[in-house]
mmCIF file of C-alpha atoms in Angstrom:
data_model
loop_
_atom_site.group_PDB
_atom_site.id
_atom_site.type_symbol
_atom_site.label_atom_id
_atom_site.label_comp_id
_atom_site.label_asym_id
_atom_site.label_seq_id
_atom_site.Cartn_x
_atom_site.Cartn_y
_atom_site.Cartn_z
ATOM 1 C CA MET A 1 145.873 63.562 89.504
ATOM 2 C CA LYS A 2 143.209 65.839 90.936
ATOM 3 C CA LEU A 3 142.373 65.533 94.629
ATOM 4 C CA THR A 4 138.674 65.644 95.509
ATOM 5 C CA LYS A 5 136.923 65.998 98.840
ATOM 6 C CA SER A 6 135.300 62.811 100.020
ATOM 7 C CA ILE A 7 133.836 61.101 103.058
ATOM 8 C CA VAL A 8 136.646 58.690 103.764
ATOM 9 C CA LEU A 9 136.057 55.516 105.732
ATOM 10 C CA ALA A 10 139.348 53.832 105.066
ATOM 11 C CA GLY A 11 141.188 56.118 107.461
ATOM 12 C CA ILE A 12 142.799 58.352 104.827
ATOM 13 C CA ALA A 13 142.092 62.054 104.679
ATOM 14 C CA LEU A 14 141.389 62.379 100.972
ATOM 15 C CA ALA A 15 140.237 59.959 98.325
ATOM 16 C CA LEU A 16 141.680 60.337 94.849
ATOM 17 C CA THR A 17 139.675 60.153 91.674
ATOM 18 C CA GLY A 18 139.916 56.907 89.776
ATOM 19 C CA THR A 19 140.644 54.660 92.776
ATOM 20 C CA SER A 20 137.264 53.024 93.394
ATOM 21 C CA CYS A 21 136.937 49.317 92.755
ATOM 22 C CA SER A 22 133.298 48.858 91.716
ATOM 23 C CA LYS A 23 133.768 45.446 90.091
ATOM 24 C CA GLU A 24 136.287 44.071 92.530
ATOM 25 C CA LYS A 25 135.244 41.023 94.522
ATOM 26 C CA THR A 26 138.688 40.152 95.800
ATOM 27 C CA MET A 27 141.435 42.493 96.926
ATOM 28 C CA ALA A 28 144.448 42.919 94.695
ATOM 29 C CA ALA A 29 147.959 43.369 96.037
ATOM 30 C CA PRO A 30 149.382 46.909 95.814
ATOM 31 C CA THR A 31 152.341 47.767 93.640
ATOM 32 C CA LYS A 32 154.950 48.127 96.369
ATOM 33 C CA ALA A 33 154.054 45.191 98.608
ATOM 34 C CA LYS A 34 155.005 41.862 97.121
ATOM 35 C CA ILE A 35 153.835 39.632 99.930
ATOM 36 C CA SER A 36 152.239 36.264 99.322
ATOM 37 C CA SER A 37 148.792 35.762 100.808
ATOM 38 C CA GLY A 38 148.257 33.368 103.662
ATOM 39 C CA SER A 39 146.387 33.032 106.935
ATOM 40 C CA GLU A 40 149.544 33.308 109.037
ATOM 41 C CA HIS A 41 150.885 36.591 107.693
ATOM 42 C CA TYR A 42 151.547 39.081 110.511
ATOM 43 C CA THR A 43 153.218 42.467 110.120
ATOM 44 C CA PHE A 44 155.349 41.982 113.259
ATOM 45 C CA GLU A 45 157.324 39.279 115.031
ATOM 46 C CA LEU A 46 155.800 37.458 117.983
ATOM 47 C CA ALA A 47 157.663 38.145 121.233
ATOM 48 C CA GLU A 48 159.585 35.165 122.631
ATOM 49 C CA ASN A 49 157.763 35.327 125.966
ATOM 50 C CA VAL A 50 154.280 35.445 124.379
ATOM 51 C CA SER A 51 151.978 32.749 122.988
ATOM 52 C CA ARG A 52 149.290 33.402 120.371
ATOM 53 C CA THR A 53 146.142 31.316 119.898
ATOM 54 C CA LYS A 54 143.342 31.750 117.352
ATOM 55 C CA VAL A 55 139.883 32.021 118.929
ATOM 56 C CA THR A 56 136.316 32.699 117.820
ATOM 57 C CA PHE A 57 133.318 34.119 119.681
ATOM 58 C CA ARG A 58 129.908 35.546 118.780
ATOM 59 C CA ASN A 59 128.431 38.972 119.357
ATOM 60 C CA HIS A 60 124.778 39.561 120.269
ATOM 61 C CA PHE A 61 123.881 39.974 116.606
ATOM 62 C CA GLY A 62 124.967 36.375 116.062
ATOM 63 C CA ILE A 63 128.069 37.278 114.033
ATOM 64 C CA GLU A 64 131.099 35.071 114.643
ATOM 65 C CA LEU A 65 134.190 37.149 115.350
ATOM 66 C CA SER A 66 137.754 35.969 114.852
ATOM 67 C CA GLY A 67 140.519 36.906 117.237
ATOM 68 C CA ASP A 68 144.060 36.170 118.326
ATOM 69 C CA LEU A 69 144.568 35.643 122.043
ATOM 70 C CA TYR A 70 148.025 36.729 123.225
ATOM 71 C CA ALA A 71 149.236 35.574 126.627
ATOM 72 C CA PRO A 72 152.474 35.683 128.605
ATOM 73 C CA LYS A 73 153.969 32.213 128.627
ATOM 74 C CA ASN A 74 154.305 32.485 132.391
ATOM 75 C CA ALA A 75 150.732 33.702 132.970
ATOM 76 C CA ALA A 76 149.139 32.641 136.241
ATOM 77 C CA ALA A 77 146.406 29.997 136.260
ATOM 78 C CA LYS A 78 143.879 32.508 137.605
ATOM 79 C CA GLY A 79 143.341 36.185 138.289
ATOM 80 C CA ASN A 80 145.009 37.725 135.235
ATOM 81 C CA ALA A 81 144.173 41.185 133.913
ATOM 82 C CA ALA A 82 143.058 41.291 130.278
ATOM 83 C CA ILE A 83 142.685 43.774 127.428
ATOM 84 C CA ALA A 84 140.626 43.679 124.214
ATOM 85 C CA ILE A 85 142.054 45.576 121.233
ATOM 86 C CA CYS A 86 140.706 46.576 117.829
ATOM 87 C CA GLY A 87 141.636 48.984 115.043
ATOM 88 C CA PRO A 88 142.586 50.888 113.050
ATOM 89 C CA PHE A 89 139.347 51.419 111.140
ATOM 90 C CA GLY A 90 139.650 49.232 108.051
ATOM 91 C CA ALA A 91 142.641 47.249 109.334
ATOM 92 C CA VAL A 92 142.871 43.637 110.540
ATOM 93 C CA LYS A 93 144.161 41.967 113.673
ATOM 94 C CA GLU A 94 147.416 40.970 111.991
ATOM 95 C CA GLN A 95 148.344 44.654 111.725
ATOM 96 C CA ALA A 96 148.364 47.346 114.446
ATOM 97 C CA SER A 97 145.976 45.734 116.944
ATOM 98 C CA GLY A 98 148.065 42.560 116.965
ATOM 99 C CA PHE A 99 151.203 44.639 117.355
ATOM 100 C CA TYR A 100 149.725 46.310 120.451
ATOM 101 C CA ALA A 101 148.497 42.966 121.777
ATOM 102 C CA ASN A 102 151.923 41.405 121.417
ATOM 103 C CA GLU A 103 153.569 44.282 123.287
ATOM 104 C CA MET A 104 151.008 44.357 126.084
ATOM 105 C CA ALA A 105 151.153 40.573 126.514
ATOM 106 C CA SER A 106 154.913 40.785 126.832
ATOM 107 C CA ARG A 107 154.233 43.153 129.737
ATOM 108 C CA GLY A 108 152.034 40.677 131.569
ATOM 109 C CA TYR A 109 148.501 41.066 130.190
ATOM 110 C CA ILE A 110 146.287 38.555 128.421
ATOM 111 C CA VAL A 111 145.171 40.361 125.275
ATOM 112 C CA LEU A 112 142.554 39.703 122.622
ATOM 113 C CA ALA A 113 143.077 41.359 119.224
ATOM 114 C CA PHE A 114 140.069 40.796 116.990
ATOM 115 C CA ASP A 115 138.622 41.518 113.568
ATOM 116 C CA PRO A 116 135.336 43.428 113.719
ATOM 117 C CA SER A 117 132.159 42.277 112.014
ATOM 118 C CA TYR A 118 132.170 42.183 108.199
ATOM 119 C CA THR A 119 135.955 42.381 107.916
ATOM 120 C CA GLY A 120 139.063 40.220 108.101
ATOM 121 C CA GLU A 121 138.423 36.664 109.255
ATOM 122 C CA SER A 122 135.248 37.618 111.120
ATOM 123 C CA GLY A 123 131.778 36.853 109.794
ATOM 124 C CA GLY A 124 129.013 39.109 108.577
ATOM 125 C CA GLU A 125 127.445 39.645 105.174
ATOM 126 C CA PRO A 126 127.710 41.634 103.024
ATOM 127 C CA ARG A 127 131.418 42.200 103.465
ATOM 128 C CA TYR A 128 133.138 45.523 104.165
ATOM 129 C CA MET A 129 130.272 47.164 106.034
ATOM 130 C CA ASN A 130 130.357 48.934 109.384
ATOM 131 C CA SER A 131 127.932 50.149 112.004
ATOM 132 C CA PRO A 132 128.513 52.178 115.180
ATOM 133 C CA ASP A 133 126.016 49.924 116.961
ATOM 134 C CA ILE A 134 127.342 46.581 115.735
ATOM 135 C CA ASN A 135 130.983 47.622 116.119
ATOM 136 C CA THR A 136 130.340 48.765 119.690
ATOM 137 C CA GLU A 137 128.729 45.372 120.277
ATOM 138 C CA ASP A 138 131.870 43.745 118.837
ATOM 139 C CA PHE A 139 133.925 45.314 121.641
ATOM 140 C CA MET A 140 131.345 44.243 124.218
ATOM 141 C CA ALA A 141 131.420 40.683 122.853
ATOM 142 C CA ALA A 142 135.202 40.682 123.257
ATOM 143 C CA VAL A 143 134.677 41.671 126.900
ATOM 144 C CA ASP A 144 132.129 38.822 127.203
ATOM 145 C CA TYR A 145 134.732 36.387 125.922
ATOM 146 C CA LEU A 146 137.489 37.594 128.237
ATOM 147 C CA SER A 147 135.157 37.729 131.249
ATOM 148 C CA THR A 148 134.375 34.020 130.946
ATOM 149 C CA ARG A 149 137.945 32.671 130.717
ATOM 150 C CA ASP A 150 139.021 30.703 133.769
ATOM 151 C CA ASN A 151 142.409 32.422 133.950
ATOM 152 C CA ILE A 152 141.054 35.989 133.750
ATOM 153 C CA ASP A 153 139.594 38.094 136.544
ATOM 154 C CA PRO A 154 136.406 39.660 135.088
ATOM 155 C CA GLU A 155 136.961 42.689 137.311
ATOM 156 C CA LYS A 156 140.287 43.391 135.565
ATOM 157 C CA ILE A 157 139.378 44.068 131.936
ATOM 158 C CA GLY A 158 140.318 47.037 129.778
ATOM 159 C CA ILE A 159 140.158 47.938 126.090
ATOM 160 C CA ILE A 160 142.327 49.724 123.539
ATOM 161 C CA GLY A 161 140.889 51.272 120.379
ATOM 162 C CA ILE A 162 143.235 52.436 117.631
ATOM 163 C CA CYS A 163 142.390 55.137 115.055
ATOM 164 C CA GLY A 164 138.649 54.954 114.234
ATOM 165 C CA TRP A 165 138.316 52.270 116.866
ATOM 166 C CA GLY A 166 139.431 54.820 119.456
ATOM 167 C CA GLY A 167 136.028 56.448 119.068
ATOM 168 C CA MET A 168 134.371 53.022 119.166
ATOM 169 C CA ALA A 169 136.278 52.283 122.381
ATOM 170 C CA LEU A 170 134.982 55.435 124.068
ATOM 171 C CA ASN A 171 131.469 54.638 122.869
ATOM 172 C CA THR A 172 131.791 51.157 124.363
ATOM 173 C CA ALA A 173 133.196 52.455 127.641
ATOM 174 C CA ALA A 174 130.146 54.718 127.921
ATOM 175 C CA ILE A 175 127.768 51.718 127.936
ATOM 176 C CA ASP A 176 129.833 48.801 129.277
ATOM 177 C CA THR A 177 130.569 49.288 132.972
ATOM 178 C CA ARG A 178 132.623 46.081 133.044
ATOM 179 C CA ILE A 179 135.436 47.967 131.314
ATOM 180 C CA LYS A 180 137.682 49.365 134.030
ATOM 181 C CA ALA A 181 140.160 51.245 131.806
ATOM 182 C CA THR A 182 140.155 52.441 128.189
ATOM 183 C CA VAL A 183 142.880 53.740 125.885
ATOM 184 C CA ALA A 184 141.949 55.604 122.700
ATOM 185 C CA SER A 185 145.126 55.736 120.615
ATOM 186 C CA THR A 186 145.570 58.116 117.650
ATOM 187 C CA MET A 187 141.779 58.231 117.597
ATOM 188 C CA TYR A 188 139.262 59.280 114.997
ATOM 189 C CA ASP A 189 135.642 60.103 115.721
ATOM 190 C CA MET A 190 134.315 58.297 112.640
ATOM 191 C CA SER A 191 130.792 59.675 113.023
ATOM 192 C CA ARG A 192 132.129 63.229 113.090
ATOM 193 C CA VAL A 193 134.330 62.864 110.034
ATOM 194 C CA ALA A 194 131.569 61.062 108.136
ATOM 195 C CA ALA A 195 129.045 63.802 108.887
ATOM 196 C CA ASN A 196 131.286 66.880 108.861
ATOM 197 C CA GLY A 197 134.260 66.032 106.659
ATOM 198 C CA TYR A 198 137.861 66.475 107.733
ATOM 199 C CA PHE A 199 138.499 69.424 110.043
ATOM 200 C CA ASP A 200 134.701 69.982 109.929
ATOM 201 C CA SER A 201 135.111 71.479 106.448
ATOM 202 C CA ALA A 202 131.705 70.149 105.300
ATOM 203 C CA ASN A 203 129.798 70.784 108.518
ATOM 204 C CA SER A 204 126.543 72.124 107.112
ATOM 205 C CA ALA A 205 123.067 70.784 106.438
ATOM 206 C CA ASP A 206 123.464 71.427 102.716
ATOM 207 C CA ALA A 207 126.775 69.541 102.494
ATOM 208 C CA ARG A 208 125.371 66.592 104.429
ATOM 209 C CA ASN A 209 122.255 66.534 102.265
ATOM 210 C CA GLU A 210 124.374 66.326 99.110
ATOM 211 C CA ALA A 211 126.339 63.467 100.668
ATOM 212 C CA ARG A 212 123.084 61.718 101.580
ATOM 213 C CA LYS A 213 121.829 62.041 98.001
ATOM 214 C CA ALA A 214 125.021 60.444 96.701
ATOM 215 C CA LEU A 215 124.761 57.587 99.209
ATOM 216 C CA MET A 216 121.128 56.900 98.359
ATOM 217 C CA ALA A 217 121.894 56.902 94.640
ATOM 218 C CA GLN A 218 124.655 54.384 95.294
ATOM 219 C CA ARG A 219 122.248 52.176 97.239
ATOM 220 C CA ILE A 220 120.121 51.848 94.100
ATOM 221 C CA GLU A 221 123.173 50.948 92.028
ATOM 222 C CA ASP A 222 124.276 48.425 94.643
ATOM 223 C CA PHE A 223 120.828 46.847 94.745
ATOM 224 C CA LYS A 224 120.863 46.440 90.978
ATOM 225 C CA ALA A 225 124.376 45.001 91.080
ATOM 226 C CA VAL A 226 123.497 42.422 93.732
ATOM 227 C CA GLU A 227 120.307 41.441 91.896
ATOM 228 C CA ALA A 228 122.476 40.794 88.826
ATOM 229 C CA GLY A 229 124.842 38.594 90.813
ATOM 230 C CA GLY A 230 127.453 41.241 91.566
ATOM 231 C CA THR A 231 128.452 43.038 94.734
ATOM 232 C CA TYR A 232 128.487 46.459 96.369
ATOM 233 C CA LYS A 233 130.779 49.135 95.017
ATOM 234 C CA LEU A 234 133.991 49.593 96.974
ATOM 235 C CA GLY A 235 135.238 53.076 97.772
ATOM 236 C CA GLY A 236 138.929 52.308 97.319
ATOM 237 C CA GLY A 237 141.530 51.935 100.063
ATOM 238 C CA VAL A 238 144.684 54.018 100.351
ATOM 239 C CA VAL A 239 145.500 55.405 96.923
ATOM 240 C CA ASP A 240 148.043 53.493 94.849
ATOM 241 C CA PRO A 241 150.101 54.712 93.050
ATOM 242 C CA LEU A 242 150.763 57.695 95.283
ATOM 243 C CA PRO A 243 150.576 61.131 93.571
ATOM 244 C CA GLU A 244 153.481 63.467 94.205
ATOM 245 C CA ASP A 245 151.136 66.176 95.482
ATOM 246 C CA ALA A 246 149.339 63.941 98.001
ATOM 247 C CA PRO A 247 149.014 65.478 101.511
ATOM 248 C CA TYR A 248 151.628 64.327 104.010
ATOM 249 C CA PHE A 249 149.156 62.227 105.977
ATOM 250 C CA VAL A 250 148.080 60.354 102.842
ATOM 251 C CA LYS A 251 151.770 59.614 102.278
ATOM 252 C CA ASP A 252 151.945 58.354 105.874
ATOM 253 C CA TYR A 253 149.008 56.032 105.273
ATOM 254 C CA TYR A 254 150.594 54.773 102.069
ATOM 255 C CA ASP A 255 153.862 54.066 103.869
ATOM 256 C CA TYR A 256 152.004 51.886 106.373
ATOM 257 C CA TYR A 257 149.235 50.181 104.406
ATOM 258 C CA LYS A 258 150.804 49.845 100.968
ATOM 259 C CA THR A 259 154.323 48.687 101.757
ATOM 260 C CA PRO A 260 155.624 45.578 103.545
ATOM 261 C CA ARG A 261 155.740 47.604 106.755
ATOM 262 C CA GLY A 262 151.991 47.187 107.284
ATOM 263 C CA TYR A 263 150.373 45.668 104.201
ATOM 264 C CA HIS A 264 147.998 42.770 104.735
ATOM 265 C CA GLU A 265 145.995 40.965 102.076
ATOM 266 C CA ARG A 266 142.784 41.069 104.171
ATOM 267 C CA SER A 267 143.088 44.719 105.174
ATOM 268 C CA LEU A 268 140.484 47.019 103.598
ATOM 269 C CA ASN A 269 142.828 50.003 103.783
ATOM 270 C CA SER A 270 145.597 48.060 102.052
ATOM 271 C CA ASN A 271 143.295 47.076 99.212
ATOM 272 C CA GLY A 272 139.793 47.913 97.938
ATOM 273 C CA GLY A 273 138.413 49.734 100.959
ATOM 274 C CA TRP A 274 134.929 49.864 102.465
ATOM 275 C CA ASN A 275 131.699 49.725 100.522
ATOM 276 C CA VAL A 276 130.835 53.239 99.355
ATOM 277 C CA THR A 277 127.568 53.143 101.303
ATOM 278 C CA ALA A 278 129.187 51.912 104.522
ATOM 279 C CA GLY A 279 129.260 55.457 105.884
ATOM 280 C CA THR A 280 125.473 55.817 105.986
ATOM 281 C CA SER A 281 125.010 54.747 109.600
ATOM 282 C CA LEU A 282 128.052 56.726 110.714
ATOM 283 C CA MET A 283 126.561 59.924 109.274
ATOM 284 C CA ASN A 284 123.362 59.330 111.225
ATOM 285 C CA THR A 285 124.852 58.388 114.608
ATOM 286 C CA LYS A 286 126.982 60.387 117.044
ATOM 287 C CA LEU A 287 129.450 58.023 118.644
ATOM 288 C CA LEU A 288 130.510 60.139 121.619
ATOM 289 C CA ALA A 289 127.068 61.287 122.785
ATOM 290 C CA TYR A 290 127.517 59.847 126.282
ATOM 291 C CA SER A 291 131.281 59.980 126.641
ATOM 292 C CA ASP A 292 130.954 62.578 129.408
ATOM 293 C CA GLU A 293 129.297 59.867 131.513
ATOM 294 C CA ILE A 294 132.228 57.427 131.437
ATOM 295 C CA GLN A 295 133.154 56.856 135.068
ATOM 296 C CA ASN A 296 136.049 54.453 134.633
ATOM 297 C CA ALA A 297 139.581 55.441 133.646
ATOM 298 C CA VAL A 298 140.435 56.722 130.155
ATOM 299 C CA MET A 299 143.695 57.633 128.444
ATOM 300 C CA VAL A 300 143.587 59.522 125.149
ATOM 301 C CA LEU A 301 146.904 59.015 123.368
ATOM 302 C CA HIS A 302 147.841 61.066 120.324
ATOM 303 C CA GLY A 303 150.821 62.187 118.279
ATOM 304 C CA GLU A 304 151.887 65.808 118.338
ATOM 305 C CA LYS A 305 152.020 66.001 114.532
ATOM 306 C CA ALA A 306 148.973 63.815 113.798
ATOM 307 C CA HIS A 307 146.442 65.384 111.429
ATOM 308 C CA SER A 308 143.806 63.618 113.547
ATOM 309 C CA ARG A 309 144.938 65.148 116.829
ATOM 310 C CA TYR A 310 141.867 67.387 117.051
ATOM 311 C CA PHE A 311 139.625 64.324 117.366
ATOM 312 C CA GLY A 312 141.470 63.133 120.453
ATOM 313 C CA GLU A 313 141.766 66.531 122.089
ATOM 314 C CA ASP A 314 138.099 67.361 121.529
ATOM 315 C CA ALA A 315 137.044 63.938 122.826
ATOM 316 C CA PHE A 316 139.176 64.445 125.926
ATOM 317 C CA LYS A 317 137.448 67.760 126.672
ATOM 318 C CA ARG A 318 134.164 65.901 127.069
ATOM 319 C CA LEU A 319 135.533 63.422 129.607
ATOM 320 C CA THR A 320 134.943 64.039 133.297
ATOM 321 C CA GLY A 321 136.606 62.860 136.483
ATOM 322 C CA ASP A 322 140.159 62.798 137.799
ATOM 323 C CA ASN A 323 140.920 59.372 136.275
ATOM 324 C CA LYS A 324 141.221 60.713 132.713
ATOM 325 C CA GLU A 325 144.488 61.690 131.044
ATOM 326 C CA LEU A 326 145.594 63.122 127.708
ATOM 327 C CA VAL A 327 149.020 62.040 126.470
ATOM 328 C CA ILE A 328 150.570 63.806 123.469
ATOM 329 C CA ILE A 329 153.660 62.121 122.015
ATOM 330 C CA PRO A 330 156.235 64.697 120.819
ATOM 331 C CA GLY A 331 157.072 64.440 117.119
ATOM 332 C CA ALA A 332 154.706 61.532 116.393
ATOM 333 C CA SER A 333 152.356 61.418 113.411
ATOM 334 C CA HIS A 334 149.045 59.561 113.174
ATOM 335 C CA THR A 335 150.494 56.333 111.782
ATOM 336 C CA ASP A 336 153.524 56.421 114.104
ATOM 337 C CA LEU A 337 151.089 55.178 116.747
ATOM 338 C CA TYR A 338 150.152 52.165 114.601
ATOM 339 C CA ASP A 339 153.493 50.398 114.994
ATOM 340 C CA GLY A 340 155.829 52.905 116.624
ATOM 341 C CA GLY A 341 157.141 54.366 113.375
ATOM 342 C CA ASP A 342 160.905 54.727 113.107
ATOM 343 C CA LYS A 343 161.403 55.923 116.697
ATOM 344 C CA ASN A 344 159.281 53.535 118.776
ATOM 345 C CA TYR A 345 156.832 56.321 119.542
ATOM 346 C CA ILE A 346 154.232 54.172 121.318
ATOM 347 C CA PRO A 347 154.793 54.399 125.110
ATOM 348 C CA PHE A 348 153.929 50.794 125.918
ATOM 349 C CA ASP A 349 155.470 50.939 129.384
ATOM 350 C CA ARG A 350 153.242 53.897 130.187
ATOM 351 C CA LEU A 351 150.211 51.997 128.881
ATOM 352 C CA ALA A 352 151.170 49.046 131.065
ATOM 353 C CA GLU A 353 151.405 51.343 134.078
ATOM 354 C CA PHE A 354 148.013 52.890 133.273
ATOM 355 C CA PHE A 355 146.304 49.514 133.062
ATOM 356 C CA GLY A 356 148.243 48.270 136.069
ATOM 357 C CA LYS A 357 146.818 51.159 138.111
ATOM 358 C CA TYR A 358 143.187 50.550 137.158
ATOM 359 C CA LEU A 359 143.028 46.805 136.504
ATOM 360 C CA LYS A 360 143.693 45.697 140.063
#
């Protein structure tokens, strides 16, 4: 199967020909993950010392967001520190963000893992769209929710963004001064990859103009499809079946999203992916424009062997102040920081120490 260059919004580095799902209205299960659908399917076990409660809240665009609130069973009645978590880009709260929330709650934090607008159990129509503005607002709405809980100190709130939501987290930290500490884990700058391609391989006006033409042509097709009672064309999630010559990082994505390790029936990356035109706003917006003005603490966490490492390192170079730190995990790939991989690569104790230092 021939590999072709593509703007990829599902978090994979290359899209493969023949994987789009233009007529798909529901997401089909992949070949290697035989898991029954259901609202209570999580890709990890809840810690014994942690409780989990489903919650909903609205952002300032009026979209109802769905989240899981994780709390230590021995949490104090007042004054707790809290963290909001989202990501990876195209994943759901029952995957990596819930995994992080569970671990951080077991270390004493109240944590909200949530589905962003247009995905998972959250509202928003049409489905499978994204927006740097609305997704930044999603994080701010999560901070709104946490700030108004009786058992949470509104001066002790942090956020964690995973993968493409690492860039969203930095964008949110640049506008929301209520956020006292931010972690961007295995981050992507989704606006950069949408506009420039991977490793900036399509970083030219001509390349972007060709991409714009393709997106605008797809808008016409989508409009016709909706008028006829159909839906927008999906771009395809992680390729399935996996070609033998797929790049190593595509194989890593497959191993997470398409097998029981990380598959979820509501996850875009596990199934049909984003709408093809969902990248339009990302191409036209630079997420990290004001990241150099973030005054509160930031940790950029990345794997040594992650193909996406350049996003995190370049983002870190823009940060200012002595409360910023770059942590590179030896031997870890991009997806190892989704759930720890096979060697528990995610340094949760270090994250707890970081938030403990700044959420006090």
